[in-house]
Amino acid sequence: MDGSVLVAHGGTEMGQGLHTKMAQIAAETLDVPLSTIFISETATNTAANTSPTAASASSDLNGYAVYNACKVLADRLRPYRERMHDASFATIAKTAYLDRVKLSEAGHYATPDIGFSWAENSGLLYFYFTQGVALAEVELDVLTGSHTTRRVDIIMDVGRSLNKAIDIGQIEGAFAQGQGWCTTEEFLYSPATGRLLTQGPGNYKIPSALDIPRDLRVSLMEPEQPNALKTIFSSKGIGEPPLFLGASVFFALRDAVMAARKNNDAKSPLHMECPATAEVLRMACEDDIVELTRIPHEQRQGVPFAVRI
């Protein structure tokens, strides 16, 4: 026996760092080095009837299940640790094995206290809420409609972070996705056939390396009462909440357009829809060039090439 620990949980690792967090929870609970924890890839023959890896809840659900299983093992091995102070975990595990102590365990966790009755309008729909604030600074070229996101500052509430590096990476990625949703990812349909025209990376523009903020600063808000939240180590899910902070870029662009319209003495009401593409931004600036492109309603013929949804 080499003292290694194999953990199988019900979450799917898709690059979000879930396996790393589960290994950290196991190492912390068993009080062993992180290097001794190994994660088995998710499969129904090891963890059956699991919840989907979705809704930013995977660390909450699987993390507490891992903790519950490891806590039982830790309690089971505590007498050996108290008796064998200087022995390695491998020696302790081998001694317990020779004493025919069970060295495997299954854990389960269900989020407590939630359950909302729509008929009675009572109960808890969510176990907790996650908050965040973003401030965006943009530069708009009023002649072309192109823009540069110069700087974004984000403060995010993640409770007691399980892994700050992973959580900051998740915040940065979700923000970039939300920024694309608000500025470049446009749906255009053919009015004749109803076919989606913006298909594939050539027509559907997701954010690139040059679209994300030149200066992106992320801070994690430290909780005033670290142990108040009854989640795994008082942490919070962080996968999806920061996406909506990308709207800060949209509203910063709207302020830039308002400044341009004021300079151009535009009188018409501003109507700006999401996503704020270069075309939308350029037309919203309302200058003499935009006026020259307008076709009077009585001169319009046929159907447009595309309909924006």
Coordinates of N, CA, C and O in Angstrom, one line a residue, residues 30-195:
L30 N -9.0 14.3 4.5 CA -8.2 13.2 4.9 C -6.9 13.6 5.6 O -6.2 12.8 6.1
D31 N -6.6 14.9 5.4 CA -5.3 15.4 5.9 C -4.1 14.7 5.3 O -3.2 14.2 6.0
V32 N -4.1 14.6 4.0 CA -3.0 14.0 3.3 C -2.5 14.9 2.2 O -3.3 15.9 1.8
P33 N -1.3 14.8 1.6 CA -0.9 15.6 0.6 C -1.7 15.5 -0.7 O -2.3 14.4 -1.0
L34 N -1.9 16.6 -1.4 CA -2.7 16.6 -2.6 C -2.1 15.7 -3.7 O -2.9 15.1 -4.4
S35 N -0.8 15.5 -3.6 CA -0.2 14.6 -4.6 C -0.6 13.1 -4.5 O -0.4 12.3 -5.4
T36 N -1.2 12.8 -3.3 CA -1.6 11.4 -3.1 C -3.1 11.1 -3.6 O -3.5 10.0 -3.5
I37 N -3.7 12.2 -4.1 CA -5.1 12.1 -4.5 C -5.2 11.9 -6.0 O -4.6 12.7 -6.8
F38 N -5.9 10.9 -6.4 CA -6.1 10.6 -7.9 C -7.6 10.6 -8.2 O -8.4 10.0 -7.4
I39 N -8.0 11.2 -9.3 CA -9.4 11.2 -9.7 C -9.7 10.3 -10.8 O -8.9 10.2 -11.8
S40 N -10.7 9.4 -10.6 CA -11.1 8.6 -11.7 C -12.1 9.3 -12.5 O -13.0 10.0 -12.0
E41 N -12.0 9.1 -13.8 CA -13.0 9.8 -14.7 C -14.4 9.4 -14.5 O -14.7 8.2 -14.1
T42 N -15.3 10.3 -14.6 CA -16.7 10.1 -14.3 C -17.3 9.0 -15.1 O -17.2 9.0 -16.3
A43 N -18.0 8.0 -14.5 CA -18.6 6.9 -15.1 C -19.8 6.4 -14.3 O -19.7 6.5 -13.0
T44 N -20.8 5.9 -14.9 CA -22.0 5.5 -14.1 C -21.7 4.2 -13.4 O -22.5 3.8 -12.5
N45 N -20.7 3.5 -13.7 CA -20.4 2.2 -13.0 C -19.7 2.5 -11.6 O -19.6 1.6 -10.8
T46 N -19.2 3.8 -11.4 CA -18.6 4.2 -10.2 C -19.5 5.1 -9.4 O -19.5 5.1 -8.2
A47 N -20.2 6.0 -10.1 CA -21.1 7.0 -9.5 C -22.4 7.0 -10.3 O -22.5 7.6 -11.3
A48 N -23.4 6.3 -9.8 CA -24.6 6.1 -10.6 C -25.7 7.2 -10.2 O -25.6 7.7 -9.1
N49 N -26.6 7.4 -11.1 CA -27.7 8.3 -10.9 C -27.3 9.7 -10.4 O -27.8 10.2 -9.4
T50 N -26.3 10.3 -11.1 CA -25.8 11.6 -10.6 C -26.6 12.7 -11.2 O -27.3 12.5 -12.1
S51 N -26.4 13.9 -10.6 CA -27.0 15.1 -11.2 C -26.2 15.6 -12.4 O -25.0 15.3 -12.4
P52 N -26.8 16.3 -13.3 CA -26.1 16.9 -14.4 C -25.0 17.9 -13.9 O -25.1 18.5 -12.9
T53 N -23.9 17.9 -14.7 CA -22.9 18.9 -14.4 C -23.3 20.2 -15.0 O -23.0 20.5 -16.2
A54 N -24.1 21.0 -14.3 CA -24.7 22.2 -14.9 C -25.1 23.1 -13.7 O -25.0 22.8 -12.5
A55 N -25.6 24.3 -14.1 CA -26.1 25.3 -13.2 C -25.2 25.7 -12.1 O -25.6 26.2 -11.0
S56 N -23.9 25.6 -12.4 CA -22.8 26.1 -11.5 C -22.9 25.4 -10.1 O -22.5 26.0 -9.1
A57 N -23.4 24.2 -10.1 CA -23.7 23.5 -8.8 C -22.8 22.3 -8.6 O -22.9 21.6 -7.6
S58 N -21.9 22.0 -9.5 CA -21.1 20.8 -9.5 C -20.2 20.7 -8.3 O -20.0 19.7 -7.7
S59 N -19.5 21.9 -8.0 CA -18.6 21.9 -6.8 C -19.4 21.7 -5.5 O -19.0 21.1 -4.6
D60 N -20.6 22.3 -5.5 CA -21.5 22.2 -4.3 C -21.9 20.8 -4.1 O -21.7 20.2 -3.0
L61 N -22.4 20.1 -5.1 CA -23.0 18.8 -4.9 C -21.9 17.7 -4.8 O -21.9 17.0 -3.8
N62 N -21.0 17.7 -5.8 CA -20.0 16.6 -5.7 C -19.0 16.9 -4.6 O -18.5 15.9 -4.0
G63 N -18.7 18.2 -4.3 CA -17.7 18.5 -3.3 C -18.2 18.0 -1.9 O -17.4 17.4 -1.2
Y64 N -19.5 18.2 -1.6 CA -20.0 17.8 -0.3 C -20.1 16.3 -0.3 O -19.9 15.7 0.8
A65 N -20.4 15.6 -1.4 CA -20.4 14.2 -1.4 C -19.1 13.6 -1.1 O -18.9 12.6 -0.4
V66 N -18.0 14.2 -1.8 CA -16.7 13.8 -1.6 C -16.3 14.0 -0.1 O -15.7 13.1 0.5
Y67 N -16.7 15.1 0.4 CA -16.4 15.4 1.8 C -17.0 14.4 2.8 O -16.4 13.9 3.7
N68 N -18.3 14.1 2.5 CA -19.0 13.2 3.4 C -18.3 11.8 3.4 O -18.2 11.2 4.5
A69 N -17.9 11.3 2.2 CA -17.2 10.0 2.2 C -15.9 10.1 2.9 O -15.5 9.2 3.6
C70 N -15.1 11.1 2.6 CA -13.8 11.2 3.2 C -13.8 11.4 4.7 O -13.0 11.0 5.5
K71 N -14.9 12.1 5.2 CA -15.0 12.4 6.6 C -15.3 11.0 7.3 O -14.7 10.8 8.4
V72 N -16.0 10.1 6.7 CA -16.2 8.8 7.4 C -14.9 8.1 7.4 O -14.6 7.4 8.4
L73 N -14.1 8.1 6.3 CA -12.9 7.4 6.3 C -11.9 8.0 7.3 O -11.2 7.3 8.0
A74 N -11.9 9.4 7.4 CA -11.0 10.0 8.4 C -11.4 9.6 9.8 O -10.5 9.4 10.6
D75 N -12.6 9.6 10.1 CA -13.1 9.2 11.4 C -12.7 7.7 11.7 O -12.4 7.3 12.8
R76 N -12.8 6.9 10.7 CA -12.5 5.5 10.8 C -11.0 5.2 11.1 O -10.6 4.3 11.8
L77 N -10.2 6.1 10.5 CA -8.7 6.0 10.7 C -8.2 6.8 11.9 O -7.0 6.7 12.2
R78 N -9.0 7.6 12.5 CA -8.5 8.4 13.6 C -7.9 7.6 14.7 O -6.8 8.1 15.2
P79 N -8.4 6.5 15.2 CA -7.8 5.8 16.2 C -6.3 5.4 15.9 O -5.4 5.4 16.7
Y80 N -6.1 5.0 14.6 CA -4.8 4.6 14.2 C -3.8 5.8 14.2 O -2.7 5.7 14.5
R81 N -4.3 6.9 13.8 CA -3.5 8.1 13.7 C -3.1 8.6 15.1 O -2.0 9.1 15.4
E82 N -4.0 8.4 16.0 CA -3.7 8.8 17.4 C -2.7 7.9 18.1 O -1.9 8.3 18.9
R83 N -2.8 6.6 17.6 CA -1.9 5.6 18.2 C -0.5 5.6 17.5 O 0.5 5.4 18.1
M84 N -0.5 6.0 16.2 CA 0.7 5.9 15.4 C 1.1 7.4 15.0 O 0.9 7.7 13.8
H85 N 1.6 8.2 15.9 CA 1.8 9.6 15.6 C 2.7 9.9 14.5 O 2.4 10.7 13.6
D86 N 3.8 9.2 14.4 CA 4.8 9.6 13.4 C 4.8 8.7 12.1 O 5.6 8.8 11.2
A87 N 3.8 7.8 12.0 CA 3.7 6.9 10.9 C 3.1 7.7 9.7 O 2.3 8.6 9.8
S88 N 3.5 7.2 8.5 CA 3.0 7.8 7.3 C 1.5 7.3 7.0 O 1.1 6.4 7.7
F89 N 0.8 8.0 6.2 CA -0.5 7.6 5.8 C -0.6 6.3 5.2 O -1.5 5.5 5.5
A90 N 0.5 5.9 4.4 CA 0.5 4.6 3.8 C 0.6 3.5 4.9 O 0.0 2.5 4.8
T91 N 1.4 3.8 5.9 CA 1.6 2.8 7.0 C 0.3 2.7 7.8 O -0.1 1.6 8.2
I92 N -0.3 3.8 8.1 CA -1.6 3.8 8.8 C -2.7 3.0 8.0 O -3.4 2.2 8.6
A93 N -2.8 3.3 6.7 CA -3.7 2.6 5.9 C -3.5 1.1 5.9 O -4.4 0.2 5.9
K94 N -2.2 0.7 5.8 CA -1.8 -0.7 5.7 C -2.2 -1.4 7.0 O -2.7 -2.5 7.1
T95 N -1.9 -0.7 8.2 CA -2.2 -1.3 9.5 C -3.7 -1.5 9.6 O -4.2 -2.5 10.1
A96 N -4.5 -0.5 9.2 CA -6.0 -0.6 9.2 C -6.5 -1.7 8.3 O -7.4 -2.5 8.7
Y97 N -5.8 -1.9 7.2 CA -6.2 -3.0 6.2 C -6.0 -4.3 6.9 O -6.8 -5.2 6.7
L98 N -4.8 -4.5 7.5 CA -4.5 -5.8 8.2 C -5.5 -6.1 9.3 O -5.7 -7.2 9.7
D99 N -6.0 -5.0 9.9 CA -7.0 -5.2 10.9 C -8.4 -5.4 10.3 O -9.4 -5.3 11.1
R100 N -8.5 -5.5 9.0 CA -9.8 -5.7 8.3 C -10.7 -4.5 8.4 O -11.9 -4.7 8.6
V101 N -10.2 -3.3 8.4 CA -11.0 -2.1 8.5 C -11.4 -1.7 7.0 O -10.6 -1.8 6.1
K102 N -12.6 -1.4 6.8 CA -13.1 -1.0 5.5 C -12.4 0.4 5.1 O -12.5 1.4 5.8
L103 N -11.7 0.4 4.0 CA -11.0 1.5 3.5 C -11.6 2.2 2.3 O -10.9 2.9 1.5
S104 N -12.9 1.9 2.0 CA -13.6 2.6 1.0 C -14.9 3.1 1.5 O -15.4 2.6 2.5
E105 N -15.4 4.2 0.9 CA -16.7 4.7 1.4 C -17.4 5.5 0.3 O -16.7 6.0 -0.7
A106 N -18.7 5.5 0.3 CA -19.5 6.3 -0.6 C -20.2 7.5 0.1 O -20.6 7.3 1.2
G107 N -20.2 8.6 -0.6 CA -20.8 9.8 0.0 C -22.0 10.3 -0.8 O -22.0 10.1 -2.0
H108 N -22.9 10.9 -0.2 CA -24.1 11.5 -0.9 C -24.4 12.8 -0.3 O -24.2 13.1 0.9
Y109 N -24.9 13.7 -1.2 CA -25.3 15.1 -0.7 C -26.5 15.5 -1.5 O -26.5 15.4 -2.7
A110 N -27.4 16.1 -0.8 CA -28.6 16.8 -1.5 C -28.7 18.2 -0.9 O -28.6 18.3 0.4
T111 N -28.8 19.2 -1.7 CA -28.9 20.6 -1.2 C -30.1 20.7 -0.3 O -31.2 20.4 -0.6
P112 N -29.9 21.1 1.0 CA -31.0 21.2 2.0 C -31.8 22.5 1.8 O -31.4 23.4 1.2
D113 N -33.0 22.4 2.4 CA -33.9 23.6 2.6 C -34.5 24.2 1.3 O -35.2 25.1 1.4
I114 N -34.2 23.7 0.1 CA -34.8 24.3 -1.0 C -36.0 23.5 -1.4 O -36.2 22.4 -1.2
G115 N -36.9 24.3 -2.0 CA -38.2 23.8 -2.4 C -39.2 24.9 -2.4 O -39.6 25.4 -1.4
F116 N -39.6 25.3 -3.6 CA -40.5 26.5 -3.8 C -41.9 26.0 -4.3 O -42.0 25.2 -5.2
S117 N -42.9 26.5 -3.6 CA -44.3 26.2 -4.0 C -44.9 27.4 -4.8 O -45.1 28.5 -4.2
W118 N -45.1 27.2 -6.1 CA -45.6 28.3 -6.9 C -47.1 28.5 -6.5 O -47.5 29.7 -6.7
A119 N -47.8 27.5 -6.1 CA -49.2 27.7 -5.7 C -49.3 28.6 -4.5 O -50.2 29.4 -4.4
E120 N -48.4 28.3 -3.5 CA -48.4 29.1 -2.2 C -47.5 30.3 -2.2 O -47.5 31.0 -1.2
N121 N -46.6 30.4 -3.2 CA -45.6 31.4 -3.3 C -44.8 31.5 -2.0 O -44.6 32.5 -1.3
S122 N -44.2 30.3 -1.7 CA -43.4 30.2 -0.4 C -42.3 29.2 -0.6 O -42.4 28.3 -1.6
G123 N -41.3 29.3 0.2 CA -40.2 28.4 0.1 C -39.0 29.0 -0.5 O -39.0 30.2 -0.9
L124 N -37.9 28.2 -0.6 CA -36.6 28.7 -1.2 C -36.4 28.1 -2.5 O -36.4 26.9 -2.7
L125 N -36.2 29.0 -3.5 CA -35.9 28.5 -4.9 C -34.5 28.2 -5.0 O -34.1 27.3 -5.8
Y126 N -33.6 28.9 -4.3 CA -32.2 28.7 -4.4 C -31.6 28.7 -3.0 O -32.2 29.3 -2.0
F127 N -30.5 28.0 -2.8 CA -29.9 27.8 -1.5 C -29.1 29.1 -1.1 O -29.0 29.5 0.1
Y128 N -28.6 29.8 -2.1 CA -27.9 31.1 -1.9 C -27.8 31.8 -3.2 O -28.2 31.3 -4.2
F129 N -27.3 33.1 -3.1 CA -27.2 33.9 -4.3 C -25.8 34.4 -4.4 O -25.0 34.5 -3.5
T130 N -25.4 34.6 -5.7 CA -24.0 35.1 -6.0 C -24.1 36.5 -6.6 O -24.9 36.7 -7.5
Q131 N -23.3 37.4 -6.1 CA -23.3 38.8 -6.6 C -22.0 39.1 -7.2 O -20.9 38.6 -6.9
G132 N -22.0 40.1 -8.1 CA -20.8 40.6 -8.7 C -21.0 42.0 -9.3 O -22.2 42.3 -9.6
V133 N -20.0 42.7 -9.4 CA -20.0 44.1 -10.0 C -18.9 44.2 -11.0 O -17.8 43.7 -10.8
A134 N -19.2 44.8 -12.2 CA -18.2 45.1 -13.2 C -18.3 46.5 -13.7 O -19.4 47.1 -13.8
L135 N -17.1 47.1 -13.9 CA -17.0 48.5 -14.4 C -16.2 48.4 -15.7 O -15.0 47.9 -15.6
A136 N -16.7 48.8 -16.8 CA -16.0 48.7 -18.1 C -15.7 50.1 -18.7 O -16.5 51.0 -18.6
E137 N -14.5 50.2 -19.3 CA -14.1 51.4 -20.0 C -13.8 51.0 -21.5 O -13.0 50.1 -21.7
V138 N -14.5 51.7 -22.4 CA -14.4 51.3 -23.8 C -14.0 52.5 -24.6 O -14.1 53.7 -24.2
E139 N -13.5 52.3 -25.8 CA -13.1 53.3 -26.8 C -13.9 53.0 -28.1 O -13.7 51.9 -28.6
L140 N -14.7 53.9 -28.5 CA -15.5 53.7 -29.7 C -15.0 54.6 -30.9 O -14.9 55.8 -30.7
D141 N -14.8 53.9 -32.0 CA -14.5 54.7 -33.3 C -15.9 55.0 -33.9 O -16.5 54.1 -34.5
V142 N -16.2 56.3 -33.9 CA -17.6 56.7 -34.3 C -17.7 56.7 -35.9 O -18.8 56.8 -36.4
L143 N -16.6 56.5 -36.6 CA -16.6 56.5 -38.0 C -16.8 55.1 -38.6 O -17.3 54.9 -39.7
T144 N -16.4 54.1 -37.8 CA -16.5 52.7 -38.3 C -17.4 51.8 -37.4 O -17.8 50.8 -37.8
G145 N -17.6 52.3 -36.2 CA -18.4 51.5 -35.2 C -17.6 50.4 -34.5 O -18.2 49.8 -33.6
S146 N -16.3 50.3 -34.8 CA -15.5 49.3 -34.1 C -15.2 49.9 -32.7 O -15.2 51.1 -32.5
H147 N -14.9 49.0 -31.8 CA -14.6 49.5 -30.4 C -13.5 48.6 -29.8 O -13.2 47.5 -30.2
T148 N -12.9 49.2 -28.8 CA -11.9 48.5 -28.0 C -12.3 48.6 -26.5 O -12.6 49.6 -26.0
T149 N -12.3 47.4 -25.8 CA -12.5 47.4 -24.4 C -11.2 47.6 -23.7 O -10.4 46.7 -23.7
R150 N -11.0 48.8 -23.2 CA -9.7 49.2 -22.7 C -9.4 48.6 -21.3 O -8.3 48.1 -21.0
R151 N -10.4 48.6 -20.4 CA -10.2 48.0 -19.1 C -11.5 47.6 -18.5 O -12.6 48.2 -18.7
V152 N -11.5 46.5 -17.7 CA -12.7 46.1 -16.9 C -12.2 45.7 -15.5 O -11.2 45.0 -15.4
D153 N -12.9 46.2 -14.6 CA -12.7 45.8 -13.2 C -13.9 45.0 -12.7 O -15.0 45.4 -12.8
I154 N -13.6 43.8 -12.1 CA -14.7 43.0 -11.6 C -14.4 42.6 -10.1 O -13.3 42.3 -9.7
I155 N -15.5 42.7 -9.3 CA -15.5 42.2 -8.0 C -16.6 41.1 -7.9 O -17.7 41.4 -8.2
M156 N -16.2 39.9 -7.4 CA -17.1 38.8 -7.5 C -17.2 38.2 -6.1 O -16.2 38.0 -5.4
D157 N -18.4 37.8 -5.7 CA -18.6 37.1 -4.4 C -18.7 35.6 -4.7 O -19.6 35.1 -5.3
V158 N -17.6 34.9 -4.2 CA -17.6 33.5 -4.4 C -17.5 32.8 -3.0 O -17.2 31.6 -3.0
G159 N -17.9 33.5 -2.0 CA -17.8 32.9 -0.6 C -16.3 32.7 -0.3 O -15.5 33.5 -0.6
R160 N -16.0 31.6 0.3 CA -14.6 31.2 0.6 C -14.2 30.3 -0.6 O -14.6 29.1 -0.7
S161 N -13.4 30.9 -1.4 CA -13.0 30.2 -2.7 C -12.3 28.9 -2.4 O -11.4 28.8 -1.6
L162 N -12.7 27.8 -3.1 CA -12.0 26.5 -3.0 C -10.6 26.6 -3.7 O -9.7 25.9 -3.3
N163 N -10.5 27.4 -4.8 CA -9.3 27.5 -5.5 C -9.4 28.9 -6.2 O -10.1 29.0 -7.2
K164 N -8.6 29.9 -5.7 CA -8.7 31.2 -6.3 C -8.3 31.3 -7.7 O -8.9 32.0 -8.5
A165 N -7.3 30.6 -8.1 CA -6.8 30.6 -9.5 C -7.9 30.1 -10.4 O -8.1 30.7 -11.5
I166 N -8.5 29.0 -10.0 CA -9.6 28.4 -10.9 C -10.8 29.4 -10.9 O -11.3 29.6 -12.0
D167 N -11.2 29.9 -9.8 CA -12.3 30.8 -9.8 C -12.1 32.1 -10.6 O -13.0 32.5 -11.3
I168 N -10.9 32.6 -10.5 CA -10.6 33.8 -11.3 C -10.6 33.5 -12.8 O -11.1 34.3 -13.6
G169 N -10.1 32.3 -13.1 CA -10.2 31.9 -14.5 C -11.6 31.7 -15.0 O -11.9 32.1 -16.2
Q170 N -12.4 31.2 -14.2 CA -13.9 31.0 -14.5 C -14.5 32.4 -14.7 O -15.4 32.5 -15.6
I171 N -14.2 33.3 -13.8 CA -14.8 34.7 -13.9 C -14.4 35.3 -15.2 O -15.2 35.9 -16.0
E172 N -13.1 35.2 -15.6 CA -12.6 35.8 -16.8 C -13.2 35.2 -18.0 O -13.6 35.9 -19.0
G173 N -13.3 33.9 -18.0 CA -14.0 33.2 -19.2 C -15.4 33.5 -19.3 O -15.9 33.8 -20.4
A174 N -16.2 33.5 -18.2 CA -17.6 33.8 -18.3 C -17.8 35.3 -18.7 O -18.7 35.6 -19.5
F175 N -17.0 36.2 -18.2 CA -17.1 37.6 -18.6 C -16.9 37.7 -20.1 O -17.7 38.4 -20.8
A176 N -15.9 37.1 -20.7 CA -15.6 37.2 -22.1 C -16.8 36.6 -22.9 O -17.1 37.2 -24.0
Q177 N -17.3 35.5 -22.4 CA -18.5 35.0 -23.1 C -19.7 35.9 -23.1 O -20.4 36.1 -24.1
G178 N -19.9 36.6 -21.9 CA -21.0 37.5 -21.8 C -20.7 38.8 -22.7 O -21.7 39.4 -23.2
Q179 N -19.5 39.2 -22.8 CA -19.1 40.3 -23.6 C -19.5 40.0 -25.1 O -20.0 40.9 -25.8
G180 N -19.1 38.8 -25.5 CA -19.5 38.4 -26.9 C -21.0 38.4 -27.1 O -21.4 38.8 -28.2
W181 N -21.7 37.9 -26.2 CA -23.1 37.8 -26.2 C -23.7 39.2 -26.4 O -24.7 39.4 -27.1
C182 N -23.1 40.2 -25.8 CA -23.6 41.6 -25.9 C -23.1 42.4 -27.0 O -23.6 43.5 -27.3
T183 N -22.0 42.0 -27.7 CA -21.4 42.8 -28.7 C -21.2 42.2 -30.1 O -21.2 43.0 -31.1
T184 N -21.0 40.9 -30.2 CA -20.6 40.4 -31.5 C -21.5 39.2 -32.0 O -21.6 39.0 -33.2
E185 N -22.1 38.5 -31.1 CA -22.8 37.3 -31.4 C -24.2 37.6 -31.9 O -25.2 37.6 -31.1
E186 N -24.4 37.8 -33.2 CA -25.6 38.2 -33.8 C -26.3 37.1 -34.6 O -25.7 36.3 -35.3
F187 N -27.6 37.0 -34.5 CA -28.4 36.1 -35.2 C -29.1 36.8 -36.3 O -29.9 37.7 -36.1
L188 N -28.8 36.3 -37.6 CA -29.5 36.9 -38.8 C -30.2 35.7 -39.5 O -29.6 34.7 -39.7
Y189 N -31.4 35.9 -39.8 CA -32.2 34.9 -40.5 C -32.7 35.4 -41.9 O -32.9 36.6 -42.1
S190 N -32.8 34.5 -42.8 CA -33.3 34.8 -44.1 C -34.8 35.0 -44.0 O -35.6 34.1 -43.6
P191 N -35.4 36.1 -44.4 CA -36.8 36.3 -44.4 C -37.6 35.5 -45.4 O -38.8 35.2 -45.2
A192 N -36.9 35.0 -46.4 CA -37.5 34.2 -47.4 C -37.7 32.7 -47.0 O -38.7 32.1 -47.2
T193 N -36.7 32.2 -46.3 CA -36.7 30.8 -46.0 C -36.7 30.5 -44.5 O -37.0 29.4 -44.0
G194 N -36.4 31.5 -43.7 CA -36.3 31.4 -42.3 C -35.0 30.7 -41.8 O -34.8 30.4 -40.6
R195 N -34.1 30.5 -42.7 CA -32.8 29.8 -42.4 C -31.9 30.8 -41.7 O -31.8 31.9 -42.0

